[in-house]
């Protein structure tokens, strides 16, 4: 390699602006990306979004912006950084229109999945798009010994589901499928760990929304039990939920990645989910039960009375956006298949764990380092 190119890629500094202090999935990803870059030997500093970098030469400084792209002040940041990369994630076939101009003004964009890269191209993004996957800590999320379902010992088959209480996650399909497919005579339990997005969206509010939905469905039979957890849990408590699960189920409409899917795989728990989205980079028929779907504009589902959770219409109601509407019949069939075949779930779970060992955050750091250095060379 010529000396000038080598110098460009060996002596740069990364300034990371992202939500590293948030408890959300985006916050987890931001922290893990920073840690992974540092493990790759990259000099990485975290800055607040409005803070200014000390006035030094901008020649070897790279900004990675991990907030919403439309909040980037490109003119201000160009005063300090020669190279600017946006790291982002999206869940439909097209990104929001207000993202397009700021993304095309930077030098590259990193996304975590093939579906995300396609969404960028569908939306008219012309700059280089690099896939930098998320990872999972397979030493933190590990398989635990669990009892096999048995009516004799009253050990139930446990479905688990972990998600934010929003329309994209499709809680109404999960609940409807479970209530219609299983009765109190089935040896089964569904544990839902969820959360709202405002102070009033607490556990009581969520429970009331779910009960009102059940009443509207007019389900008269005695349904199988559901356990709802809607408060913040520490990492040990979260791991204990995965430890109880025989199968993870979430009929999502769209995921950029789906961190709970990765955590489920690492925990040795097979996934039941929609067969479209960023998670299809690592979910297969060997480690999951995939649900059939049709692509639909998000606004269609939002306008139905069955919608029970926060919709985020300002993000998901633009013309041309599509996401997956899972087939309820296929969802019920896959849940029933998992329930009646605990040994199959165990085998898929073993494969899930095996696959998760190849999905480390170190791999993500290596991919991000390569993307940074490619971008520097292009400039």
mmCIF file of N, CA and C in Angstrom, residues 175-180 182 213-223:
data_model
loop_
_atom_site.group_PDB
_atom_site.id
_atom_site.type_symbol
_atom_site.label_atom_id
_atom_site.label_comp_id
_atom_site.label_asym_id
_atom_site.label_seq_id
_atom_site.Cartn_x
_atom_site.Cartn_y
_atom_site.Cartn_z
ATOM 1 N N UNK A 175 -51.328 -11.188 20.619
ATOM 2 C CA UNK A 175 -52.386 -11.494 21.578
ATOM 3 C C UNK A 175 -53.533 -12.271 20.925
ATOM 4 N N UNK A 176 -53.966 -11.825 19.767
ATOM 5 C CA UNK A 176 -55.079 -12.474 19.066
ATOM 6 C C UNK A 176 -54.747 -13.920 18.730
ATOM 7 N N UNK A 177 -53.537 -14.142 18.209
ATOM 8 C CA UNK A 177 -53.130 -15.496 17.847
ATOM 9 C C UNK A 177 -53.081 -16.398 19.080
ATOM 10 N N UNK A 178 -52.563 -15.889 20.165
ATOM 11 C CA UNK A 178 -52.431 -16.686 21.394
ATOM 12 C C UNK A 178 -53.804 -17.001 21.978
ATOM 13 N N UNK A 179 -54.670 -15.985 22.065
ATOM 14 C CA UNK A 179 -56.004 -16.206 22.624
ATOM 15 C C UNK A 179 -56.832 -17.167 21.781
ATOM 16 N N UNK A 180 -56.699 -17.061 20.467
ATOM 17 C CA UNK A 180 -57.509 -17.917 19.592
ATOM 18 C C UNK A 180 -56.964 -19.337 19.498
ATOM 19 N N UNK A 182 -54.885 -21.019 21.839
ATOM 20 C CA UNK A 182 -54.702 -21.771 23.082
ATOM 21 C C UNK A 182 -55.810 -21.467 24.081
ATOM 22 N N UNK A 213 -58.911 -4.617 24.356
ATOM 23 C CA UNK A 213 -58.780 -5.288 23.060
ATOM 24 C C UNK A 213 -59.403 -6.678 23.110
ATOM 25 N N UNK A 214 -59.155 -7.389 24.193
ATOM 26 C CA UNK A 214 -59.741 -8.725 24.352
ATOM 27 C C UNK A 214 -61.261 -8.647 24.387
ATOM 28 N N UNK A 215 -61.779 -7.641 25.060
ATOM 29 C CA UNK A 215 -63.235 -7.465 25.131
ATOM 30 C C UNK A 215 -63.812 -7.191 23.736
ATOM 31 N N UNK A 216 -63.107 -6.375 22.936
ATOM 32 C CA UNK A 216 -63.581 -6.079 21.586
ATOM 33 C C UNK A 216 -63.590 -7.320 20.694
ATOM 34 N N UNK A 217 -62.626 -8.210 20.914
ATOM 35 C CA UNK A 217 -62.580 -9.443 20.129
ATOM 36 C C UNK A 217 -63.700 -10.416 20.508
ATOM 37 N N UNK A 218 -64.327 -10.154 21.658
ATOM 38 C CA UNK A 218 -65.461 -10.977 22.104
ATOM 39 C C UNK A 218 -65.076 -12.454 22.223
ATOM 40 N N UNK A 219 -63.904 -12.699 22.798
ATOM 41 C CA UNK A 219 -63.461 -14.081 23.009
ATOM 42 C C UNK A 219 -64.110 -14.609 24.284
ATOM 43 N N UNK A 220 -64.964 -15.596 24.113
ATOM 44 C CA UNK A 220 -65.754 -16.084 25.245
ATOM 45 C C UNK A 220 -65.133 -17.282 25.947
ATOM 46 N N UNK A 221 -64.267 -18.011 25.260
ATOM 47 C CA UNK A 221 -63.683 -19.215 25.874
ATOM 48 C C UNK A 221 -62.662 -18.817 26.944
ATOM 49 N N UNK A 222 -62.341 -19.750 27.775
ATOM 50 C CA UNK A 222 -61.338 -19.536 28.816
ATOM 51 C C UNK A 222 -59.956 -19.629 28.170
ATOM 52 N N UNK A 223 -59.251 -18.525 28.118
ATOM 53 C CA UNK A 223 -57.980 -18.473 27.379
ATOM 54 C C UNK A 223 -56.803 -18.869 28.256
#
